[in-house]
Structures are given as C-alpha cells and as structure tokens.
Short mmCIF file of C-alpha atoms in Angstrom, two decimals:
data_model
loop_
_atom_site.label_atom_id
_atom_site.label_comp_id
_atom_site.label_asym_id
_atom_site.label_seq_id
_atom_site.Cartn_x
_atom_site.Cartn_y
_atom_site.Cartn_z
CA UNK A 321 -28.01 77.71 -2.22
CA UNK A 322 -26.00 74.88 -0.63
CA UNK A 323 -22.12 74.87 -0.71
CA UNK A 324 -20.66 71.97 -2.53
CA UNK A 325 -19.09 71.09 1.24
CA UNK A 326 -22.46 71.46 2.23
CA UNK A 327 -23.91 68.58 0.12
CA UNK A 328 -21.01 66.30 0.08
CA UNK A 329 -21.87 66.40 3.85
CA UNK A 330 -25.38 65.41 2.95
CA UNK A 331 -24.67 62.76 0.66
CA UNK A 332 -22.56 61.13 3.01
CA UNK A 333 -25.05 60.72 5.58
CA UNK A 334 -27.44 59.94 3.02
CA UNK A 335 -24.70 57.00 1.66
CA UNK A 336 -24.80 55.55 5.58
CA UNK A 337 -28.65 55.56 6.16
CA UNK A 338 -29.51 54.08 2.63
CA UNK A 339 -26.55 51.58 2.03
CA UNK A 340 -27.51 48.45 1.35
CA UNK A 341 -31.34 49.10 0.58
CA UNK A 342 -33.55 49.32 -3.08
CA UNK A 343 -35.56 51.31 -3.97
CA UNK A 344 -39.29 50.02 -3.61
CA UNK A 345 -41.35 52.46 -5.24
CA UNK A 346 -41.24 55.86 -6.96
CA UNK A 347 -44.03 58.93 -6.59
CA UNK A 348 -44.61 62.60 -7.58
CA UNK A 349 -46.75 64.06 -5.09
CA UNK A 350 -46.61 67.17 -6.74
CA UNK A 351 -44.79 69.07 -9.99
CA UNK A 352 -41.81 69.86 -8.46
CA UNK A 353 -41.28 66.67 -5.40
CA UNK A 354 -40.25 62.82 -6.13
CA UNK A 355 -40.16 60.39 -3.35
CA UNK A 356 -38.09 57.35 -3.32
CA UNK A 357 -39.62 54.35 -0.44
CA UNK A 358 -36.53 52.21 -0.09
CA UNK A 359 -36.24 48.46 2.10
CA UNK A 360 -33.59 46.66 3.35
CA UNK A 361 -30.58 47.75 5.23
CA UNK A 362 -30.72 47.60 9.11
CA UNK A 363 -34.00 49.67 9.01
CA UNK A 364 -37.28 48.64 7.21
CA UNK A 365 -37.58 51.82 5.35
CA UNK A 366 -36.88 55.05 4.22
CA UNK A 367 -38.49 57.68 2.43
CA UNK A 368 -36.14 60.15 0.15
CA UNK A 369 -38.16 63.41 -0.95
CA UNK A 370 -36.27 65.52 -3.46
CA UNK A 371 -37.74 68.90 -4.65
CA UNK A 372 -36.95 70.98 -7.18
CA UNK A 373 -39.11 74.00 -6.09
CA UNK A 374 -37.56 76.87 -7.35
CA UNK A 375 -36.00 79.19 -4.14
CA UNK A 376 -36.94 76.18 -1.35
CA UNK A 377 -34.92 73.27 -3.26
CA UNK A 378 -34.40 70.33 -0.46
CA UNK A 379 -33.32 66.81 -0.15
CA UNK A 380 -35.45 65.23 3.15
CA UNK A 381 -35.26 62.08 4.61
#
C-alpha cells in the first residue's frame, strides 16, 4: 500500500505531464483496469491506466 507522501508525489508528476490536455477517450480492458487517452499539452498523447486489482493496485502512465 502506498503512503499518502507516496501518492501526493505521484499526482504531482501526473499534474505536470497531463496539464493542459482532455481526455479523448475512455476504455476497460478488463474488470478491474480503465484507461484514459488524453491530447493536447506539449505532447500528443498520453495514456493513464488505473487498476483496481485487488493486492497489485497501480496508477501507469
């Protein structure tokens, strides 16, 4: 389990890679995974994966 330090840290770097972009489209490649494709920003895009697994919970980027 991640410290609360340990995900403020993560949603800050989250906050400087996705600033600025929307979210494009929305999928749930499986029960327990949703991935957000974001545009815009000084990148083209991004893909945000949050699971919800239970013992391997993860945010990826």
């Amino acid at each position: 389990m991640l410290s609360l330090e340990e995900l403020r840290r993560a949603v800050a770097l989250l906050e400087t890679r996705l600033r600025g972009h929307r979210v494009q489209a929305i999928a749930q490649p499986d029960a327990t995974s949703i991935v957000f494709t974001t545009y815009g920003g000084r990148s083209a895009k991004h893909r945000l994966r949050l699971s919800c697994r239970p013992g391997c919970a993860r945010v990826g980027l």
